[in-house]
Short mmCIF file of C-alpha atoms and ligand atoms in Angstrom, two decimals:
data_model
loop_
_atom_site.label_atom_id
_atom_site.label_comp_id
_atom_site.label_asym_id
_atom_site.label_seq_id
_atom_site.Cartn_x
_atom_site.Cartn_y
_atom_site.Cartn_z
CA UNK J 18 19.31 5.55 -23.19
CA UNK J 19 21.43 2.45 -24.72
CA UNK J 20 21.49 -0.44 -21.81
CA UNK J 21 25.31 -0.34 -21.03
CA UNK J 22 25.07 -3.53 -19.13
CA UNK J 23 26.02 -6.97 -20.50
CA UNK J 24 23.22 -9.65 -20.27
CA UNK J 25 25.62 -11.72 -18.41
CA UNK J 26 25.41 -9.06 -15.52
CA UNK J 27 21.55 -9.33 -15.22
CA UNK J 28 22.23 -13.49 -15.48
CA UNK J 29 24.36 -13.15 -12.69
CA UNK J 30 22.24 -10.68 -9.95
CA UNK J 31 19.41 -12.31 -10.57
CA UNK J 32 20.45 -15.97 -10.65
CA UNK J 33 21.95 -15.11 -7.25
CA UNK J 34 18.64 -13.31 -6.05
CA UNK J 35 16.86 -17.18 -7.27
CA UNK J 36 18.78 -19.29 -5.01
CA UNK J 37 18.02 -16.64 -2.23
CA UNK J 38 14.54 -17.38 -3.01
CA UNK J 39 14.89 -21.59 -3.16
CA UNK J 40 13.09 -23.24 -0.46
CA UNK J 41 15.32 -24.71 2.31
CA UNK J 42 14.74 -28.72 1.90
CA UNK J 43 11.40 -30.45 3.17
CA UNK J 44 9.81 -27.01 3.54
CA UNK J 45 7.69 -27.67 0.17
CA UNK J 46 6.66 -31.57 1.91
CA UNK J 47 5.74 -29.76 5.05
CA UNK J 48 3.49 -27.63 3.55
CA UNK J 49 2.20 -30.19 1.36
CA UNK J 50 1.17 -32.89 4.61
CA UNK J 51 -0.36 -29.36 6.30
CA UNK J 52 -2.20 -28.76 3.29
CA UNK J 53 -3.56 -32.70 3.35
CA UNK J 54 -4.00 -33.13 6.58
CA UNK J 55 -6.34 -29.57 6.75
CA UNK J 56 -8.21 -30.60 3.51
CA UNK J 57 -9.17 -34.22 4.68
CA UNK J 58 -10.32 -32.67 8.14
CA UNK J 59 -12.42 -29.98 5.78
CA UNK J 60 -13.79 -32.84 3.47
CA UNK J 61 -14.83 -35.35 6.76
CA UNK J 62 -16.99 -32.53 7.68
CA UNK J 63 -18.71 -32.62 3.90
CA UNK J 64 -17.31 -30.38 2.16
CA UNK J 65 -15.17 -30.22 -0.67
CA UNK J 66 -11.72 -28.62 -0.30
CA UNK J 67 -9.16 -26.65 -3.13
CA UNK J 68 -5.73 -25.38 -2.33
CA UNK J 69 -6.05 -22.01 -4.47
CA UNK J 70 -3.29 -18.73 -4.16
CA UNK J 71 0.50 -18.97 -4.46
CA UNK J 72 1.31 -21.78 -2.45
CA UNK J 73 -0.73 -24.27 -4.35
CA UNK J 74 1.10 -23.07 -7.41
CA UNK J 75 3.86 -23.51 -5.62
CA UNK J 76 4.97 -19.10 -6.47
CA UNK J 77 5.23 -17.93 -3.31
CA UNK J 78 8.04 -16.07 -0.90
CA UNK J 79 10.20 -18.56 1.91
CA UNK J 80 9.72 -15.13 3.77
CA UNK J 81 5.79 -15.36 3.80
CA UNK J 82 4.37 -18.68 3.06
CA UNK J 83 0.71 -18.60 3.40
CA UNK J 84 -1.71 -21.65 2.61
CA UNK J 85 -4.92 -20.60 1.10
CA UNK J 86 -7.39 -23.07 1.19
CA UNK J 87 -11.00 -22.92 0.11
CA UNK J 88 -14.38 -25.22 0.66
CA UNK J 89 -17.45 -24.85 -1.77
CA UNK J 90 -20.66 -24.43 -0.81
CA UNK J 91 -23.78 -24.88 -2.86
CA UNK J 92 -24.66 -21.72 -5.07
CA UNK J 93 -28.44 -21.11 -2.90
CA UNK J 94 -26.45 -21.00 0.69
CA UNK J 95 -27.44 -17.85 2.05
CA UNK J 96 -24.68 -15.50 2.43
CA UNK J 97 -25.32 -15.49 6.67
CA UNK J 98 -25.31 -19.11 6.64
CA UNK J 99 -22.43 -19.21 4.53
CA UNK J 100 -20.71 -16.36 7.16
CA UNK J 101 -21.55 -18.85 10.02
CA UNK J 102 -20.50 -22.56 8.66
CA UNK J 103 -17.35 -20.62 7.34
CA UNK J 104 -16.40 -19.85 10.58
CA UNK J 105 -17.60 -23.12 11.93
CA UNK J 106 -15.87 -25.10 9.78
CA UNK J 107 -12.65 -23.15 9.96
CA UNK J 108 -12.21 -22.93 13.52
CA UNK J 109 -12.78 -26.86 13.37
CA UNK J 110 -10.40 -27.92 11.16
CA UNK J 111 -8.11 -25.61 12.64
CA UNK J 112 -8.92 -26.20 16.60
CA UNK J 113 -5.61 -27.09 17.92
CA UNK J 114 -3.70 -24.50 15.80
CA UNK J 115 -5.44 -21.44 18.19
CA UNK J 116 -7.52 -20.25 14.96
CA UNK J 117 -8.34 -16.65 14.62
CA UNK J 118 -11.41 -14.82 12.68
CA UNK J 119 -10.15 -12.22 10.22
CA UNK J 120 -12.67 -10.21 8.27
CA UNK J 121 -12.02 -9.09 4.72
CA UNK J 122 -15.28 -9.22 2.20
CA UNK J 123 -17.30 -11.80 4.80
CA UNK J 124 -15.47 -13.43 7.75
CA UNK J 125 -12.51 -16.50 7.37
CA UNK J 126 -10.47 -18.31 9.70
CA UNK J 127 -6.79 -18.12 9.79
CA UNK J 128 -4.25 -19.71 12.10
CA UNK J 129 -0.51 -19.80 12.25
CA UNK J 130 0.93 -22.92 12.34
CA UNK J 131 4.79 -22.23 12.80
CA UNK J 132 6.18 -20.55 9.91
CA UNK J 133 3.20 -20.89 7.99
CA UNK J 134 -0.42 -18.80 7.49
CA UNK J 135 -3.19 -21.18 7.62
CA UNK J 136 -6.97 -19.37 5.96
CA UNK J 137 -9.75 -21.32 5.21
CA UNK J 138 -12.38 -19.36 3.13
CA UNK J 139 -16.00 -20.49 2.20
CA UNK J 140 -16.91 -19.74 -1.47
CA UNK J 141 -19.66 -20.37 -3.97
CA UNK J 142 -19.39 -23.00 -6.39
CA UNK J 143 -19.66 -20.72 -9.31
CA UNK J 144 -21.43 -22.00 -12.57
CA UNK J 145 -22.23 -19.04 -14.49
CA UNK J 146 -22.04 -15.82 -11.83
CA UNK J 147 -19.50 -14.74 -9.70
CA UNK J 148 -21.53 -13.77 -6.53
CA UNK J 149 -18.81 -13.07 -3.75
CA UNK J 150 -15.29 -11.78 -4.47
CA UNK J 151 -13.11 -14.85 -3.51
CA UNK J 152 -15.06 -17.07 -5.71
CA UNK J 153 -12.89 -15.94 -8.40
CA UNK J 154 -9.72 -17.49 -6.58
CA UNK J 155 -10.67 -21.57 -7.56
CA UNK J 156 -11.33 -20.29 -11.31
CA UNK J 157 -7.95 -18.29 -11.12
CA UNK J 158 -6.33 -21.14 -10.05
CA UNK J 159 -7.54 -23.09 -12.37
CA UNK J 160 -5.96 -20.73 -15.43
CA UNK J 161 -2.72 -20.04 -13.64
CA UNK J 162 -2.09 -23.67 -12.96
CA UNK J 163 -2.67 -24.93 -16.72
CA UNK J 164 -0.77 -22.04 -17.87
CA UNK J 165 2.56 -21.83 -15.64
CA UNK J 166 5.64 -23.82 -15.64
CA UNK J 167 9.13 -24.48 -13.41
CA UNK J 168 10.60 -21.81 -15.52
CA UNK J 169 7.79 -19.03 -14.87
CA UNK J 170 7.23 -20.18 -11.40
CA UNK J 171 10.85 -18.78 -10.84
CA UNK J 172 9.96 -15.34 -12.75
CA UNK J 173 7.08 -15.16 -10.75
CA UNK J 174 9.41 -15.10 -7.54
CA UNK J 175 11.48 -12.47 -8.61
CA UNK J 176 8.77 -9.97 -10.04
CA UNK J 177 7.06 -10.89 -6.20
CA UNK J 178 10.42 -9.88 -4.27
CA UNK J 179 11.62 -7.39 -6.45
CA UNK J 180 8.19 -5.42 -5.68
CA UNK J 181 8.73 -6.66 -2.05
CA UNK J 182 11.65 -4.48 -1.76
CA UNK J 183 10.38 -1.62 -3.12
CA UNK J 184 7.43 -1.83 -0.82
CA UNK J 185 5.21 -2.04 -3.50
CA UNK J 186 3.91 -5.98 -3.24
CA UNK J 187 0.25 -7.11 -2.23
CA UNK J 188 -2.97 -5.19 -2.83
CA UNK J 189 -4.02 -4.47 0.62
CA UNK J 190 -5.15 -0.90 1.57
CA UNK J 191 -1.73 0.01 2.93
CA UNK J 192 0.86 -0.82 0.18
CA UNK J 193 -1.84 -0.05 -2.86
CA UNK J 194 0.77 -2.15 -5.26
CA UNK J 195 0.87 -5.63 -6.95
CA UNK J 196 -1.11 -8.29 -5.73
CA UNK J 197 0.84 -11.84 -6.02
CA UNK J 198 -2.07 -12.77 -8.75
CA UNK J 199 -1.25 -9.92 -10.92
CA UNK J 200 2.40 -10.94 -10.65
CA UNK J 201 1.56 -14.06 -12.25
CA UNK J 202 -0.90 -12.43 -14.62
CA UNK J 203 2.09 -10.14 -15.55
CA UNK J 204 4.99 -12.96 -16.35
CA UNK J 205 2.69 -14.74 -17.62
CA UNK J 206 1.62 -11.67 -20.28
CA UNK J 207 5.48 -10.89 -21.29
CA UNK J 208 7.28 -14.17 -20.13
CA UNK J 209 9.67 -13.26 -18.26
CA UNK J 210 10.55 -10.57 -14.77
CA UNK J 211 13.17 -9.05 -17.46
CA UNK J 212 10.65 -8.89 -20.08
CA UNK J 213 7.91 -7.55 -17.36
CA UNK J 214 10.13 -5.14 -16.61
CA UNK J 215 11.44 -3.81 -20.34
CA UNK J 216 7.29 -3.42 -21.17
CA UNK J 217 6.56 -1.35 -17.90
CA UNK J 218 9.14 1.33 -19.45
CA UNK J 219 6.84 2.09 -21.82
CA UNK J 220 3.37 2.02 -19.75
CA UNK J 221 1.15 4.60 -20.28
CA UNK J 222 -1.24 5.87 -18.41
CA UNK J 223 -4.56 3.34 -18.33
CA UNK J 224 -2.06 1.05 -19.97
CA UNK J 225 -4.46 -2.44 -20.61
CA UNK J 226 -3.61 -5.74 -20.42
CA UNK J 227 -5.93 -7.89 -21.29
CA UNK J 228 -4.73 -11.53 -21.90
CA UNK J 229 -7.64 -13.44 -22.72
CA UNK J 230 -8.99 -10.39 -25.43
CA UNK J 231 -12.33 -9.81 -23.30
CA UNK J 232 -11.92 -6.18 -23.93
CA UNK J 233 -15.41 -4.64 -23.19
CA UNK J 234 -15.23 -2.69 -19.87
CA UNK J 235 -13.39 0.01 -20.11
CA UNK J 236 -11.62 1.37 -16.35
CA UNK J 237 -10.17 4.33 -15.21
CA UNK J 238 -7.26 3.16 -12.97
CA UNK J 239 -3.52 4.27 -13.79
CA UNK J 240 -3.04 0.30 -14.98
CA UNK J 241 -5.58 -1.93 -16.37
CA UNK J 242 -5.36 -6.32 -16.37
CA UNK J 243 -8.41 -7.75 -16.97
CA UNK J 244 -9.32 -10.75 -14.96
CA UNK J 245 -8.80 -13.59 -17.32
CA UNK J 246 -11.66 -14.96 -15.30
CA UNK J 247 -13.90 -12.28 -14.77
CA UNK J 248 -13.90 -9.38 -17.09
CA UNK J 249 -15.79 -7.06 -15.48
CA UNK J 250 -12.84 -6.91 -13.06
CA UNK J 251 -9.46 -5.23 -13.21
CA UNK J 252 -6.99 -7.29 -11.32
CA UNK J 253 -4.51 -4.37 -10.88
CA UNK J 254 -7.48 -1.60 -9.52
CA UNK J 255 -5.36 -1.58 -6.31
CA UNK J 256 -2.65 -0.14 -7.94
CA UNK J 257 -1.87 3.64 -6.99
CA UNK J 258 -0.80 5.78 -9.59
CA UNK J 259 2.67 6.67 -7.25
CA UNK J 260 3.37 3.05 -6.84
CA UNK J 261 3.27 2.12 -10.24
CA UNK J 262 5.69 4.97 -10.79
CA UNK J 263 8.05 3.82 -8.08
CA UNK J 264 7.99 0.67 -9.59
CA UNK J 265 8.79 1.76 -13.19
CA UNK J 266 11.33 4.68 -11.92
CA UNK J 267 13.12 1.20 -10.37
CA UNK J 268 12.79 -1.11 -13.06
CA UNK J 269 14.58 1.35 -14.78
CA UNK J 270 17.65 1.88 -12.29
CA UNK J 271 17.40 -2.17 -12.13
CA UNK J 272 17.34 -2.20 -16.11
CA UNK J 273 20.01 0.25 -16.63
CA UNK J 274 22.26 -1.03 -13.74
CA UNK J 275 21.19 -4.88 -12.82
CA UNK J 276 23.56 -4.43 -9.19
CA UNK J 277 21.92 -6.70 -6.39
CA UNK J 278 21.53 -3.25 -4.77
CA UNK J 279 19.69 -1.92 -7.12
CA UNK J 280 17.56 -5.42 -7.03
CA UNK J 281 17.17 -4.87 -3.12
CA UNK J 282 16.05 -0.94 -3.43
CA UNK J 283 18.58 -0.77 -0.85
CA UNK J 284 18.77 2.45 0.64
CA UNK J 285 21.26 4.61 2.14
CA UNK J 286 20.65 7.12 4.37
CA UNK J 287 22.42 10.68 4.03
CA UNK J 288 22.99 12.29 7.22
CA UNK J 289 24.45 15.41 5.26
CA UNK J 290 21.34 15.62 3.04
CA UNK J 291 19.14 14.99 5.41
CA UNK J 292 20.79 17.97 8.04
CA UNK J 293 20.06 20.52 5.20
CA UNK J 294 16.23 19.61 5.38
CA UNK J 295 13.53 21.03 7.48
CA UNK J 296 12.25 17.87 8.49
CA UNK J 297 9.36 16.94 11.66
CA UNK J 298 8.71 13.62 12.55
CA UNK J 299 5.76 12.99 14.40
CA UNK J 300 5.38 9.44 16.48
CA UNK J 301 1.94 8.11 17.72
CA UNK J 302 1.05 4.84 19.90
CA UNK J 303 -0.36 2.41 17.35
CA UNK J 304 -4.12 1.94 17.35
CA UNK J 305 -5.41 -0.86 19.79
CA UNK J 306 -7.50 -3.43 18.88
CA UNK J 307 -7.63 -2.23 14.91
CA UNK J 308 -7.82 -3.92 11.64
CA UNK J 309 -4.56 -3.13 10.25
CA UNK J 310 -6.56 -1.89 6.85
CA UNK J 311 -8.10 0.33 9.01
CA UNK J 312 -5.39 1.80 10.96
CA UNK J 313 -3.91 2.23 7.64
CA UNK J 314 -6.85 4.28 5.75
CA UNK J 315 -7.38 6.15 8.44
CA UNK J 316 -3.50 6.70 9.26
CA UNK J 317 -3.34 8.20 5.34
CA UNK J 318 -6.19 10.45 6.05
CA UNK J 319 -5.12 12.31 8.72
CA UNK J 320 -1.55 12.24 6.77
CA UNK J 321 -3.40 14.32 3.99
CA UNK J 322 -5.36 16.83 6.15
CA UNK J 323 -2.78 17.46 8.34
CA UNK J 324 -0.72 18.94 4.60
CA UNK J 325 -4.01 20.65 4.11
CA UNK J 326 -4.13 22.52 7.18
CA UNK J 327 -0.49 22.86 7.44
CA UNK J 328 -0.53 24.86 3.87
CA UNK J 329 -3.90 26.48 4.66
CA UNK J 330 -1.87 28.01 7.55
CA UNK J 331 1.09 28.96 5.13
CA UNK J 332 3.05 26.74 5.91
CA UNK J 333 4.67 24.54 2.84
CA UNK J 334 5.22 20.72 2.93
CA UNK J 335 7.46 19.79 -0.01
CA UNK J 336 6.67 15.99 0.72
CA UNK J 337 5.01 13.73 3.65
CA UNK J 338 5.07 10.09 4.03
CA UNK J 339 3.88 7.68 6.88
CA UNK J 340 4.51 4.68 7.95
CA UNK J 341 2.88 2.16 10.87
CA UNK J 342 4.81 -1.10 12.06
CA UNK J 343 1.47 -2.33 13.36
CA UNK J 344 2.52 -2.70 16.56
CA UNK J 345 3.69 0.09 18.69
CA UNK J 346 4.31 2.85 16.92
CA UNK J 347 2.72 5.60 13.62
CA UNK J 348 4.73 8.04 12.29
CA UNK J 349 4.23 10.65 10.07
CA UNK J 350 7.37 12.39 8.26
CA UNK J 351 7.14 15.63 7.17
CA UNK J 352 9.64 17.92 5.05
CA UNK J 353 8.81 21.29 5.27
CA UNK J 354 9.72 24.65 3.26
CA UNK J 355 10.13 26.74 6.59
CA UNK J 356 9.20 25.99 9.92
CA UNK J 357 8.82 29.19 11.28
CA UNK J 358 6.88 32.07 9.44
CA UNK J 359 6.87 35.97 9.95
CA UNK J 360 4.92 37.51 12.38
CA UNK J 361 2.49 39.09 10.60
CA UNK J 362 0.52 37.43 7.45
CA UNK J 363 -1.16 39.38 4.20
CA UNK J 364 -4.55 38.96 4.74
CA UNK J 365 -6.96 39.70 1.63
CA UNK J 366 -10.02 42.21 0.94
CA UNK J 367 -12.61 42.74 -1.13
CA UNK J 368 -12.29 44.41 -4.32
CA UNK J 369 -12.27 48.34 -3.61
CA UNK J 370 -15.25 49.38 -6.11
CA UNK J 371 -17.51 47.64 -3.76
CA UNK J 372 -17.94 49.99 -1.11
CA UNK J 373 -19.97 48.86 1.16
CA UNK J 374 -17.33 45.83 1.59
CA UNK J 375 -14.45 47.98 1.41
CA UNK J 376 -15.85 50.62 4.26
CA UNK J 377 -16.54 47.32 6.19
CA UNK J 378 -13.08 45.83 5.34
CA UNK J 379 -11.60 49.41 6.26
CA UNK J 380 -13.26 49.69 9.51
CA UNK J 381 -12.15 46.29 10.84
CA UNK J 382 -8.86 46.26 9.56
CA UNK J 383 -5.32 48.68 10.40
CA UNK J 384 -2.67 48.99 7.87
CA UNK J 385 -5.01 48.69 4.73
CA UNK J 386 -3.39 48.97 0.75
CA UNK J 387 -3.99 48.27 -2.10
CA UNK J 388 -2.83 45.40 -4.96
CA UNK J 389 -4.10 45.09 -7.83
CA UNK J 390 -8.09 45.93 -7.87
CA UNK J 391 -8.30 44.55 -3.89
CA UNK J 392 -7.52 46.13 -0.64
CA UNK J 393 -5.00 43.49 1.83
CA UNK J 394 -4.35 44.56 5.30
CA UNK J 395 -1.55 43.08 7.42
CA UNK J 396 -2.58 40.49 10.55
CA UNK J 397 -1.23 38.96 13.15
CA UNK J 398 -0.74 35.34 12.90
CA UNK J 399 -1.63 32.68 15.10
CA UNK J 400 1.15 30.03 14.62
CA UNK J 401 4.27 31.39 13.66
CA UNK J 402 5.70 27.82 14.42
CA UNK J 403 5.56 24.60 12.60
CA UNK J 404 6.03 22.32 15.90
CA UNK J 405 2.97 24.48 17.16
CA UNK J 406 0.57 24.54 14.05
CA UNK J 407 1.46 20.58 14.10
CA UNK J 408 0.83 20.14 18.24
CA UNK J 409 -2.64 22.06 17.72
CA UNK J 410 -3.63 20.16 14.81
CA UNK J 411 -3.41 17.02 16.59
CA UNK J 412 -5.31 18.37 20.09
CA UNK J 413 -8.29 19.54 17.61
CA UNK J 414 -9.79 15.67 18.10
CA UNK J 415 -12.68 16.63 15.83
CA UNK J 416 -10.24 16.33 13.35
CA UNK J 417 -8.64 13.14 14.23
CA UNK J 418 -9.84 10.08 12.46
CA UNK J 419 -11.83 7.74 14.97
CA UNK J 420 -9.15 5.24 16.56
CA UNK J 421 -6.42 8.04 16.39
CA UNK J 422 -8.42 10.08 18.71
CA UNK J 423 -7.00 9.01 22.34
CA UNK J 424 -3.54 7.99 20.61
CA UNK J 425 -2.59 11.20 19.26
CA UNK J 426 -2.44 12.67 23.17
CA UNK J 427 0.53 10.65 23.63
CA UNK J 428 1.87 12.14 20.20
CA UNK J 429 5.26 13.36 20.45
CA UNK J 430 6.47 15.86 17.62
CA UNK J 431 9.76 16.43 17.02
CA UNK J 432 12.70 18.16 14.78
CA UNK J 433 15.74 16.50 16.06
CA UNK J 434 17.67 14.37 13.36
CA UNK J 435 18.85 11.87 15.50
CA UNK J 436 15.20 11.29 16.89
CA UNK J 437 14.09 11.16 13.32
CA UNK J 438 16.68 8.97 12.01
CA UNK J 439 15.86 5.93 14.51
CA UNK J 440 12.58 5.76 13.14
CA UNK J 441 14.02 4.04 9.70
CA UNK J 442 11.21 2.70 8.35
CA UNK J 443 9.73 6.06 7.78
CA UNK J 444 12.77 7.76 6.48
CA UNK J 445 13.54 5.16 3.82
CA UNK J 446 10.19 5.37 2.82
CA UNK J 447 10.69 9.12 2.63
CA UNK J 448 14.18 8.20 0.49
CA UNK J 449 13.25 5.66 -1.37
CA UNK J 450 12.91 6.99 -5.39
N1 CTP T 508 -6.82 -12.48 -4.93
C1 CTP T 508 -7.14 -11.61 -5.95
N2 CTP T 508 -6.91 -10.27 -5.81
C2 CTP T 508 -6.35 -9.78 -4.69
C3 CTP T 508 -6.02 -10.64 -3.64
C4 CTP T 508 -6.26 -12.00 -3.79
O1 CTP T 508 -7.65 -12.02 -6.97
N3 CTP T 508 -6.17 -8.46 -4.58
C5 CTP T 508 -7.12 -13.94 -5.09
C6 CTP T 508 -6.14 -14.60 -6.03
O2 CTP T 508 -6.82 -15.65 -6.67
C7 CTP T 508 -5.11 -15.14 -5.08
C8 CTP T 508 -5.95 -15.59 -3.90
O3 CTP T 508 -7.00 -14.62 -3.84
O4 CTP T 508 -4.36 -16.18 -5.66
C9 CTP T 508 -5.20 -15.65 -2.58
O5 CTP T 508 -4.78 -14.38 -2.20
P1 CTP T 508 -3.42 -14.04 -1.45
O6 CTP T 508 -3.09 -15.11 -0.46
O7 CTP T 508 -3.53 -12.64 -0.97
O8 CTP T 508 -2.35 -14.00 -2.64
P2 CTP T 508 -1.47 -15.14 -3.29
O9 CTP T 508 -1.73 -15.14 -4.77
O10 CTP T 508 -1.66 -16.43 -2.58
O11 CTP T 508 0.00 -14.57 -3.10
P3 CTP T 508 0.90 -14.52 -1.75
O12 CTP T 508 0.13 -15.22 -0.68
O13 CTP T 508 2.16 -15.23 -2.14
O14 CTP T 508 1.16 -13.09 -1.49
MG1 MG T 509 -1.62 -16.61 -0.50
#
């Protein structure tokens, strides 16, 4: 399809999205003296320090400004003792900020100091192997930061948001989208969030990137970007094959129609739509004391064999989506074919020339025919209801995942629209394209 737009258009919404994304003044000095002052405390303790991520490259969100800041160790530190002075020398440098441990590959300290994420990670001072994973974030700092200027900073920013929006920014385990590094590894590939954006169109499947020409490994995700600095890595394996096609479904609206709605993914909700839909929302306390990655793995799991059972039992689910604010509540949103289901279900035989099966089959079974080369008889079935199939799924705690098991006694399951519709998170997630 021709682009009907005129390039003023896209000028204009996304010139206006920039100065949304400008920092309010001093915010960029207070970072900077946080930075210093953190670093120094790091380096009196012997050690040296790097600002690495998006805030020492100055391509990061006002909305979520987080400090990364690294100290090297020597390359024969054990990896316990590197666990332990980690910890140490985070919770030091950050002792009147109330510092908290966080554990992703090994164990960091983070602390939030106002607006602002303080972590302080230990690494390896890599000279020809990359041992641990965030020993690649120095060396990718060092390659963004010779590479990037004012004018791709600002591209950066937009590609970031504009995957914000769409819910489809950051790596971890519960958005499976674009981490801010491949963001930069993207404008920096095609020059520009418009240009970023015109390429994805035409993404296929295992699509490669591979700036620096490294081109040996060969990957199976949905999209490939080699690791300028490591090329045994794919910098976009988080990626899941739907949220790479939610983001190129919307580059294309954006694209075809560059409205600041369309640059928000805003989303309206359509009660009428919606009232023609057999939809059940289910609501569960958010797990206690749980890594959100966690809560979020195991929140998808039961998501998927709750569909399983639910069809196993006859019962279709046309789509499902779930959502957790990592606080109080879960939900799961399901839209269903039918919610109720006839009394009695066609249950199947064995092929009639085996006799000994069918005389079997014919003695434990009422109402026997035949289809085809099988005898069926007609049973009576369990859950004729939806709400019930869904209530007994959730009692059966040998199929709940581990920190769902107490929550989902206190599950409430429900068909009521308006009930449904105040949980908004989950039904735009359910809307969005
Ligand atoms: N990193 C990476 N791959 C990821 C996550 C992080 O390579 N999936 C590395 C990158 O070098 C990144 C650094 O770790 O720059 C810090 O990570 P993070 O703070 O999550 O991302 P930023 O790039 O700083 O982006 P932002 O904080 O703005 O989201
Ligand atoms: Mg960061």
């Amino acid at each position: 399809m021709s682009k009907t737009y005129s390039r003023s258009r896209f000028d204009e919404t996304i010139e206006k999205v920039a100065k949304s994304l400008e920092l309010r003044p001093g915010t960029e000095e207070d970072i900077e003296d946080l930075k210093k002052s953190i670093m120094s405390k790091i380096e009196d303790m012997g050690y040296e320090a790097v600002a690495v991520g998006s805030s020492a490259r100055g391509t990061y969100l006002p909305e979520k400004i987080d400090v990364d800041i690294f100290f090297y160790l020597p390359g024969e530190t054990p990896r316990e003792d590197l666990e332990r002075i980690g910890l140490e020398v985070g919770n030091k440098a950050l002792s009147e900020y109330s510092p908290e441990t966080h554990y992703a590959e090994h164990p960091y300290v983070k602390a939030e100091i106002g607006k602002i994420d303080v972590e302080i990670v230990p690494c390896y001072k890599i000279k020809d192997k990359i041992t641990s994973a965030v020993d690649r974030s120095p060396l990718h700092h060092r390659y963004l930061i010779e590479r990037l200027d004012e004018d791709k900073k600002k591209e950066i920013k937009l590609l970031k948001k504009f995957l914000r929006n769409m819910n489809c920014y950051g790596a971890k385990e519960e958005v499976q989208g674009f981490s801010g590094f491949l963001c930069e590894l993207l404008v920096l590939k095609y020059g520009s969030f418009k240009a970023v954006l015109e390429s994805a169109l035409k993404w296929k499947r295992g699509k490669v990137i591979d700036l620096e020409e490294h081109g040996e490994i060969s990957f199976k995700d949905p999209l490939v970007v080699i690791d300028p600095v490591d090329p045994e890595r794919n910098a976009a394996a988080a990626v899941s094959e739907e949220k790479l096609g939610r983001f190129m479904v919307n580059s294309k609206k954006f694209l075809e129609e560059p409205t600041t709605e369309n640059y928000e993914n805003s989303i309206t909700i359509n009660k009428n739509l919606l009232r023609n839909k057999n939809l059940l929302l289910i609501t569960i306390p958010y797990p206690k004391d749980t890594v959100s990655e966690i809560a979020w793995s195991q929140l998808r799991k039961m998501n998927d064999d709750l569909v399983k059972t639910l069809q196993e039992k006859e019962f279709e689910v046309y789509r499902s989506v779930h959502w957790a604010d990592e606080k109080k509540n879960t939900c799961i949103l399901l839209d269903l074919r039918n919610t109720k289901l006839p009394k009695y279900q066609k249950h199947r035989g064995p092929p009639f020339y085996l006799k000994d099966h069918l005389n079997k089959f014919t003695e434990e079974n009422e109402e026997v025919f035949v289809e085809g080369n099988r005898v069926y008889s007609w049973r009576k079935r369990e859950e004729k209801e939806v709400e019930q199939a869904v209530k007994n799924f959730l009692q059966d705690t040998k199929r709940i995942p581990s920190r769902y098991k107490e929550q989902t006694e206190e599950a409430e399951v429900t068909t009521n629209l308006k009930k449904i519709l105040k949980k908004k998170e989950v039904v735009k997630e359910y809307l969005r394209p």
